[in-house]
XYZ file of C-alpha atoms in Angstrom:
544
model
C 119.371 -1.398 -175.840
C 119.099 -2.799 -179.817
C 116.678 -5.977 -180.946
C 119.278 -8.418 -179.262
C 118.690 -7.171 -176.145
C 117.919 -10.328 -173.408
C 113.787 -8.832 -171.898
C 115.825 -9.520 -168.915
C 117.232 -5.539 -170.095
C 114.108 -4.674 -170.204
C 113.020 -1.359 -167.848
C 110.585 -3.603 -165.274
C 111.236 -6.911 -166.234
C 114.661 -8.475 -164.854
C 115.344 -12.513 -164.221
C 112.295 -13.661 -162.573
C 109.802 -12.099 -165.238
C 111.917 -13.124 -168.482
C 111.634 -16.933 -167.025
C 108.086 -16.398 -167.429
C 108.098 -14.028 -170.907
C 110.560 -16.720 -171.928
C 107.346 -19.084 -171.816
C 105.531 -17.122 -174.530
C 109.050 -17.246 -176.789
C 109.652 -14.050 -175.695
C 113.265 -13.842 -175.005
C 114.594 -10.888 -177.017
C 113.444 -6.873 -177.740
C 112.825 -8.496 -181.693
C 110.829 -11.041 -180.350
C 109.009 -8.886 -178.386
C 108.582 -6.745 -180.641
C 107.220 -10.013 -183.082
C 104.597 -11.116 -179.936
C 101.051 -10.021 -181.779
C 97.968 -9.774 -180.089
C 95.366 -12.805 -180.097
C 92.657 -10.184 -179.906
C 91.547 -7.022 -179.815
C 89.073 -4.854 -178.065
C 86.354 -2.038 -179.837
C 86.496 1.005 -177.983
C 85.683 2.606 -180.830
C 82.059 0.897 -182.047
C 79.139 2.123 -179.445
C 76.437 0.485 -179.024
C 73.327 2.521 -177.470
C 71.733 0.816 -174.241
C 68.587 1.107 -175.846
C 69.503 -0.387 -179.294
C 70.193 -3.185 -176.643
C 66.590 -3.587 -175.703
C 65.121 -4.055 -179.248
C 63.492 -6.814 -179.727
C 66.324 -7.963 -182.547
C 69.244 -7.242 -180.585
C 67.997 -9.231 -177.396
C 67.826 -12.229 -179.439
C 71.218 -12.449 -181.410
C 72.473 -10.768 -178.243
C 71.308 -14.228 -176.201
C 71.064 -16.328 -179.297
C 74.136 -17.706 -180.791
C 75.618 -14.512 -181.103
C 76.271 -14.668 -176.829
C 79.739 -14.561 -176.921
C 79.969 -11.100 -178.714
C 81.198 -8.236 -176.923
C 79.470 -4.938 -176.357
C 80.462 -1.235 -175.912
C 78.983 1.510 -174.402
C 79.836 4.821 -173.832
C 77.707 5.410 -170.309
C 78.021 7.529 -167.274
C 78.112 5.875 -163.726
C 74.087 6.547 -161.494
C 75.214 5.032 -159.321
C 78.198 2.226 -157.835
C 78.251 -0.261 -153.943
C 80.149 -3.017 -153.284
C 77.363 -6.470 -151.687
C 78.671 -9.547 -150.171
C 76.889 -12.875 -151.626
C 75.299 -15.040 -148.098
C 78.154 -16.515 -147.148
C 80.707 -13.976 -148.052
C 82.494 -16.084 -149.774
C 83.063 -12.955 -152.684
C 81.804 -9.878 -153.645
C 80.299 -8.156 -155.802
C 79.951 -4.610 -157.015
C 77.523 -3.110 -158.702
C 76.244 0.344 -160.556
C 74.160 1.488 -162.771
C 75.147 2.966 -165.271
C 73.084 4.614 -168.759
C 73.437 7.008 -171.474
C 70.666 8.793 -173.544
C 68.489 5.780 -174.659
C 68.393 4.152 -171.355
C 69.798 2.651 -168.079
C 71.500 -0.979 -167.838
C 73.277 -2.563 -164.667
C 76.758 -3.998 -164.655
C 78.326 -6.373 -162.326
C 82.191 -7.579 -161.170
C 83.062 -10.306 -159.278
C 85.741 -9.639 -156.189
C 87.280 -6.375 -157.434
C 85.742 -4.120 -154.329
C 88.182 -1.333 -155.447
C 86.260 -0.274 -158.149
C 83.626 1.046 -156.104
C 85.862 3.654 -154.528
C 87.110 4.311 -158.365
C 84.353 4.123 -160.182
C 82.385 7.271 -158.592
C 79.327 8.405 -159.502
C 78.588 10.996 -161.583
C 82.044 9.408 -163.654
C 81.770 8.966 -168.002
C 83.699 5.390 -169.355
C 83.318 2.821 -172.110
C 82.637 -0.309 -171.297
C 82.897 -3.455 -172.955
C 81.252 -6.959 -172.255
C 79.175 -9.114 -172.365
C 75.687 -8.892 -172.158
C 73.200 -11.935 -170.241
C 70.000 -11.435 -168.654
C 69.652 -11.261 -164.723
C 67.209 -13.824 -163.491
C 65.776 -11.888 -160.531
C 64.821 -9.064 -162.381
C 65.255 -10.027 -165.685
C 66.578 -7.518 -167.198
C 69.360 -6.973 -169.468
C 73.384 -7.104 -167.830
C 76.711 -6.702 -168.985
C 78.731 -8.959 -166.261
C 82.453 -7.855 -165.754
C 83.684 -5.585 -168.734
C 86.685 -4.360 -169.167
C 86.458 0.014 -169.314
C 88.885 2.840 -170.397
C 87.791 6.487 -170.891
C 87.908 7.475 -174.617
C 87.576 5.046 -177.878
C 90.264 3.340 -178.704
C 91.178 -0.240 -179.886
C 93.264 -1.983 -177.080
C 95.099 -4.793 -177.998
C 94.794 -8.116 -175.793
C 97.738 -10.434 -176.305
C 97.831 -14.538 -174.435
C 99.159 -14.839 -171.138
C 101.075 -16.621 -168.800
C 101.136 -16.898 -165.227
C 101.990 -14.111 -164.207
C 102.138 -12.273 -166.682
C 99.110 -9.750 -167.847
C 97.663 -8.730 -171.107
C 98.243 -4.828 -170.162
C 101.986 -5.973 -168.861
C 103.437 -7.064 -172.006
C 101.100 -4.586 -173.942
C 102.888 -1.562 -171.177
C 106.453 -3.834 -172.049
C 105.784 -3.490 -176.673
C 105.293 0.400 -175.796
C 108.554 0.897 -173.997
C 110.177 -0.623 -176.891
C 108.400 0.829 -179.918
C 111.080 2.998 -180.444
C 112.989 0.053 -181.768
C 110.363 -0.513 -184.396
C 112.677 1.169 -187.000
C 115.360 -0.881 -186.839
C 113.964 -3.510 -187.989
C 114.390 -4.120 -192.044
C 112.376 -4.386 -195.101
C 113.921 -8.412 -195.857
C 110.766 -7.948 -199.222
C 111.939 -6.631 -202.508
C 109.280 -3.701 -202.734
C 108.865 -4.781 -206.108
C 106.691 -7.347 -204.275
C 104.932 -4.902 -201.614
C 104.079 -2.771 -204.524
C 102.764 -5.947 -206.808
C 100.441 -7.336 -203.748
C 99.858 -3.917 -202.000
C 101.458 -4.660 -199.495
C 101.975 -2.693 -196.058
C 105.794 -1.532 -194.961
C 106.694 -4.367 -192.159
C 107.715 -1.355 -189.685
C 104.534 0.034 -190.336
C 102.654 -3.416 -190.615
C 103.902 -4.383 -186.156
C 103.038 -1.208 -185.742
C 99.662 -1.132 -187.145
C 99.168 -4.410 -184.870
C 100.673 -3.005 -181.700
C 97.866 0.363 -181.577
C 95.799 -0.007 -184.516
C 93.746 3.231 -185.716
C 91.039 0.973 -186.892
C 89.561 -2.264 -187.330
C 90.814 -1.767 -191.670
C 94.743 -0.631 -190.519
C 94.573 -3.881 -189.006
C 93.099 -6.215 -191.844
C 96.210 -4.330 -193.539
C 98.296 -5.599 -191.109
C 97.906 -9.354 -190.382
C 97.474 -9.632 -194.492
C 101.243 -8.589 -194.376
C 102.404 -10.568 -191.429
C 100.341 -13.258 -193.741
C 101.870 -12.863 -196.569
C 105.562 -13.189 -195.318
C 104.548 -16.422 -193.386
C 103.388 -18.362 -196.397
C 105.985 -16.761 -197.981
C 108.779 -16.965 -196.075
C 107.249 -20.998 -195.722
C 107.944 -21.749 -199.006
C 110.854 -20.491 -199.273
C 112.468 -22.865 -196.725
C 110.196 -25.231 -198.696
C 112.305 -24.586 -202.244
C 115.732 -24.032 -200.758
C 114.845 -28.067 -199.091
C 114.050 -28.519 -202.348
C 116.995 -27.215 -204.077
C 119.437 -28.925 -201.684
C 118.290 -32.205 -202.138
C 118.098 -31.593 -205.801
C 122.095 -30.890 -205.258
C 122.715 -34.233 -203.577
C 122.679 -37.095 -206.107
C 121.136 -40.711 -205.187
C 121.599 -43.921 -207.683
C 120.520 -43.646 -211.127
C 118.947 -47.168 -211.854
C 118.618 -49.211 -215.222
C 115.300 -49.872 -215.883
C 114.204 -53.450 -217.256
C 111.213 -53.298 -219.371
C 110.387 -57.126 -219.346
C 111.308 -57.755 -215.538
C 108.428 -54.497 -215.555
C 106.154 -56.278 -217.057
C 106.639 -59.742 -215.533
C 106.193 -58.006 -212.031
C 102.796 -56.353 -213.480
C 102.159 -60.156 -214.244
C 102.421 -62.219 -211.485
C 100.208 -59.830 -209.802
C 96.896 -61.899 -208.210
C 94.802 -58.332 -209.577
C 95.451 -55.381 -212.274
C 96.468 -52.358 -211.483
C 94.055 -49.674 -211.700
C 95.191 -46.784 -214.740
C 95.868 -44.576 -212.007
C 98.104 -47.102 -210.091
C 99.832 -47.078 -213.693
C 100.326 -43.671 -214.225
C 101.411 -43.000 -211.121
C 104.017 -45.578 -210.996
C 105.861 -44.891 -214.286
C 105.844 -41.429 -212.783
C 107.613 -42.440 -209.867
C 109.832 -45.709 -211.975
C 111.024 -42.075 -214.780
C 112.538 -40.473 -210.365
C 113.979 -43.534 -210.229
C 115.997 -43.298 -213.331
C 117.460 -40.698 -212.737
C 120.878 -39.449 -210.637
C 118.264 -37.136 -208.028
C 116.776 -37.650 -205.203
C 112.857 -39.092 -206.096
C 111.256 -37.013 -203.637
C 107.986 -37.693 -203.708
C 104.502 -37.693 -201.891
C 101.448 -40.790 -202.757
C 98.522 -39.675 -202.038
C 95.724 -42.170 -202.023
C 92.248 -43.451 -200.051
C 92.556 -46.258 -197.849
C 92.198 -49.297 -200.489
C 92.531 -47.335 -203.234
C 96.531 -49.282 -204.003
C 99.257 -47.311 -202.258
C 101.242 -50.580 -201.131
C 101.349 -51.942 -204.982
C 102.571 -49.054 -205.666
C 105.810 -48.433 -203.179
C 106.413 -52.548 -204.282
C 106.475 -51.299 -208.319
C 109.109 -48.880 -206.779
C 111.437 -51.273 -203.948
C 111.152 -53.746 -207.287
C 113.494 -52.078 -209.433
C 116.044 -50.658 -206.448
C 115.804 -54.585 -205.406
C 116.645 -55.328 -209.464
C 119.748 -52.550 -209.171
C 121.476 -54.236 -206.018
C 119.818 -51.982 -203.939
C 118.391 -52.314 -200.785
C 114.908 -50.997 -199.555
C 113.656 -49.817 -195.945
C 109.707 -48.905 -195.350
C 108.814 -47.584 -191.602
C 105.872 -47.437 -190.753
C 103.909 -45.799 -187.608
C 102.475 -49.034 -186.106
C 103.512 -52.798 -184.991
C 100.123 -53.502 -187.156
C 100.598 -51.988 -190.155
C 104.501 -53.100 -190.254
C 102.988 -55.925 -190.001
C 100.679 -56.011 -192.107
C 102.817 -54.385 -195.101
C 105.477 -57.926 -194.542
C 102.503 -59.748 -195.116
C 101.448 -58.141 -198.490
C 105.576 -57.376 -199.247
C 106.417 -60.410 -198.149
C 103.596 -62.865 -201.027
C 104.261 -60.429 -203.577
C 108.221 -60.910 -203.440
C 108.377 -64.239 -202.574
C 107.725 -64.833 -206.353
C 110.700 -62.937 -207.190
C 113.594 -64.466 -205.047
C 113.683 -61.471 -202.887
C 113.844 -61.075 -199.209
C 111.483 -59.053 -196.464
C 112.543 -58.870 -192.817
C 110.584 -56.983 -190.092
C 111.872 -54.796 -187.774
C 109.306 -53.677 -184.537
C 110.426 -53.650 -181.296
C 109.168 -56.751 -180.528
C 111.696 -58.607 -182.935
C 114.449 -56.312 -182.314
C 114.083 -59.092 -179.244
C 114.542 -61.761 -180.921
C 117.875 -62.125 -181.557
C 117.559 -65.602 -183.324
C 115.176 -63.159 -186.218
C 117.057 -60.481 -186.200
C 120.183 -60.934 -187.710
C 118.393 -62.569 -190.360
C 115.918 -59.888 -190.776
C 118.241 -57.245 -191.525
C 119.903 -59.298 -194.115
C 117.138 -59.596 -195.773
C 116.391 -57.373 -198.797
C 113.474 -55.147 -197.693
C 113.717 -54.277 -194.590
C 110.199 -53.038 -193.081
C 109.954 -51.882 -189.414
C 108.546 -49.376 -187.096
C 110.558 -46.556 -185.314
C 112.817 -49.564 -184.536
C 114.694 -48.746 -187.850
C 115.656 -45.584 -186.617
C 117.656 -47.297 -183.359
C 119.597 -50.179 -184.808
C 123.395 -50.923 -183.987
C 124.491 -50.906 -187.688
C 123.800 -48.936 -190.932
C 121.235 -50.507 -193.564
C 124.127 -50.864 -196.582
C 123.036 -50.140 -200.125
C 119.832 -48.751 -198.809
C 117.979 -47.589 -202.713
C 115.053 -46.327 -201.915
C 113.429 -44.928 -198.282
C 109.582 -45.071 -198.070
C 107.753 -43.904 -194.789
C 103.723 -44.600 -194.606
C 101.281 -42.240 -193.427
C 104.069 -39.977 -193.216
C 102.457 -37.198 -191.020
C 103.328 -39.576 -187.952
C 106.700 -38.817 -188.368
C 108.560 -35.857 -187.322
C 111.274 -33.655 -189.965
C 113.967 -35.204 -187.688
C 113.014 -39.030 -187.783
C 112.338 -39.470 -191.298
C 115.367 -37.465 -192.033
C 116.969 -39.805 -189.727
C 116.223 -42.489 -191.310
C 117.403 -41.402 -194.473
C 120.818 -40.426 -193.908
C 121.678 -41.480 -190.500
C 120.832 -44.825 -190.774
C 122.585 -44.961 -194.514
C 125.994 -46.177 -195.655
C 126.848 -46.074 -199.389
C 126.609 -48.186 -201.835
C 129.512 -50.161 -203.681
C 130.473 -47.823 -206.097
C 130.652 -51.453 -208.533
C 127.111 -51.581 -208.251
C 126.271 -48.133 -210.051
C 129.064 -46.505 -211.632
C 128.035 -48.164 -215.091
C 124.963 -46.045 -214.477
C 126.479 -42.764 -214.548
C 126.986 -42.287 -210.829
C 129.961 -40.570 -208.926
C 129.907 -41.506 -205.144
C 130.188 -38.622 -202.953
C 129.086 -37.707 -199.806
C 126.545 -36.003 -200.824
C 124.828 -39.623 -201.688
C 121.391 -40.045 -200.415
C 118.081 -42.092 -201.338
C 115.508 -41.781 -203.326
C 111.979 -41.489 -200.976
C 108.652 -41.915 -201.162
C 106.736 -41.003 -198.683
C 102.640 -42.171 -198.494
C 99.266 -40.635 -197.158
C 95.529 -41.935 -196.562
C 94.632 -37.878 -195.310
C 92.462 -36.297 -198.127
C 94.473 -33.041 -199.318
C 93.180 -30.748 -201.739
C 95.324 -29.816 -204.910
C 95.882 -26.785 -203.901
C 96.558 -27.044 -200.241
C 99.371 -29.864 -200.946
C 100.909 -27.706 -203.493
C 101.892 -25.588 -199.762
C 102.368 -27.991 -197.890
C 103.899 -30.021 -199.324
C 106.421 -27.409 -201.679
C 109.411 -29.037 -201.155
C 107.731 -32.486 -202.569
C 106.594 -33.859 -206.462
C 103.052 -34.806 -205.683
C 101.508 -38.303 -207.128
C 97.175 -39.022 -206.027
C 95.891 -42.048 -206.477
C 92.409 -40.830 -207.636
C 90.648 -44.518 -208.490
C 89.743 -47.498 -206.449
C 90.013 -50.866 -207.905
C 87.332 -52.842 -209.777
C 84.812 -55.427 -207.839
C 85.247 -53.317 -204.739
C 82.507 -52.997 -202.646
C 79.726 -49.333 -202.554
C 81.066 -47.498 -199.551
C 77.946 -46.397 -197.952
C 78.044 -43.655 -195.232
C 75.180 -43.203 -192.856
C 75.196 -40.426 -189.943
C 73.188 -42.026 -186.805
C 70.758 -40.585 -184.140
C 71.129 -41.005 -180.762
C 67.347 -41.537 -181.175
C 68.377 -44.704 -183.926
C 71.646 -46.097 -181.973
C 69.220 -48.766 -181.467
C 69.003 -49.785 -185.197
C 72.247 -49.530 -185.452
C 72.715 -51.982 -182.529
C 70.653 -54.756 -184.452
C 72.277 -54.213 -187.561
C 75.273 -55.090 -186.228
C 73.718 -57.836 -184.680
C 72.290 -59.284 -187.851
C 76.091 -58.562 -189.284
C 77.400 -61.465 -186.750
C 74.964 -63.962 -187.585
C 76.802 -64.494 -190.802
C 79.830 -64.069 -190.151
C 80.683 -60.031 -190.024
C 82.790 -58.361 -188.265
C 81.999 -54.694 -186.723
C 84.416 -52.370 -186.310
C 83.896 -49.355 -183.492
C 86.187 -46.435 -184.032
C 87.280 -44.362 -180.188
C 89.383 -41.546 -180.325
C 91.185 -42.257 -177.902
C 92.608 -45.124 -175.952
C 91.609 -44.571 -172.269
C 91.045 -41.584 -169.916
C 94.231 -40.082 -168.453
C 95.174 -39.307 -172.196
C 93.932 -35.062 -173.136
C 92.590 -33.921 -176.399
C 93.253 -30.288 -177.772
C 90.017 -30.624 -179.951
C 87.283 -29.826 -178.584
C 84.409 -29.419 -180.961
C 81.976 -31.422 -179.366
C 80.556 -30.566 -175.751
C 80.521 -34.585 -175.488
C 82.530 -36.641 -173.438
C 85.037 -38.382 -175.923
C 84.779 -41.869 -175.957
C 87.852 -44.510 -174.906
C 88.769 -48.271 -176.229
C 89.079 -49.509 -173.234
C 85.627 -48.323 -171.791
C 83.101 -48.388 -174.731
C 84.549 -51.982 -175.008
C 83.204 -52.400 -171.596
C 80.030 -51.123 -172.133
C 79.635 -52.611 -175.351
C 80.338 -56.089 -173.726
C 77.973 -55.521 -170.805
C 75.534 -53.065 -171.472
C 74.672 -53.903 -175.711
C 75.994 -57.149 -176.882
C 76.607 -59.759 -173.825
C 76.545 -62.504 -176.409
C 78.976 -60.949 -178.978
C 83.345 -61.352 -178.227
C 84.609 -57.873 -178.132
C 88.039 -57.597 -178.427
C 90.294 -54.166 -178.128
C 93.247 -53.442 -180.557
C 95.079 -50.250 -180.541
C 98.595 -48.788 -180.628
C 99.831 -50.129 -177.359
C 98.737 -53.102 -177.623
C 101.736 -55.597 -177.141
C 102.073 -57.301 -180.791
C 101.437 -61.224 -178.959
């Protein structure tokens, strides 16, 4: 057996269990050794029962830290089973004690424990402490147990695969850990005071103490971040090995373009626009992320880049995640470029059904659309610039598909004058936009393969944004405010996390039910604003 051996050939596994392990991402022995615990049960930090009965420990245990497990080392005084009145399940109750005091311990539907854990036996228990309503005393519910002080690894489970079973498989396979080669340079390990990879893996599965767990986790966290950044850097290097059209920058044209705008650009917009223009002038692909708050003017900056591309004889594709946003960009860009003789086309699922309009749209200088851009029968010719709005809403494969698979090389006559030699590695310039606030240090990590520009200034004459948190008790005041605004012709937007009840959401941030667009709109119309017009707007609505 070696690291590449399929787990089904490990003793005690077989094909059926291997299928279940596959759900956990474990296919080979190496996968198994790199399947690290999600948590640990620490049986080494013993608490005396007498300390649990002190007011301080009682408050901490039953208050905010009630999910914290407590470990006690005890001797069983007595243990017995009893059935509930309806005899639907069995409760095993034991009285245990240490030198300081005693406490009741209960297990549910494990009647075999009454025979297994005989009186006078010593053991270590780990579990949560609660109040017994009837006796008014503390008790420990459903604790795990061991015979000696140790730290036990707890693994994520799936149907038919327990944490204990995974632990046994790893224990039987750990003799192969020395076959895992150290892939970090010795100098890097020394400089960062890292644990060796073999020691880190063994420690995570069978730790001696909490300090060693911390060091092992630090090593694996370092590896994860290092490999992530390495992948980003390799991607960036690969892109820079390709060629892109080096566009000529016409200063007179840019000045006229700025003068045609119905507003003055902010200093931040000018700074970012110039950086993008400098990228477009190079024969290496621009790969830039434009970050700015809603209303900061990202679309105008994107229009600047599009104007340069169109002026150089190239076409532009702008992809947005929804038809609503695509239509918004289409209308904005149409107004801007109408003055400059450039055409803007809209490509959405709804538009592609209109056969009479689609050919006209596809011939436009600037194509604005949704994912429908990825499903065109013909590639987009002379594509020199790709713009993705809300880039986090698209997968990497989708973004690359628009850049690569739907590209048709430009006419060489248009670009040889710019010192560009057409090759199979031609790649359009790429600009992505996001309104998600990203701290600078995080952006340097997450978007290490991208150059990041930030619009950190809002346009002038924008109204001040006032943010208030309304308590449930003050909700009626908020409703009164909405009605008052409606009387003077103003609109109100109510944002909900879900569209319909059937959706699922992983977030467990709040205990209260998540509000849905459909139900909240119905409730507001029926109970709160019967005299106001309420409409629903969400991504699942048809475009018309």
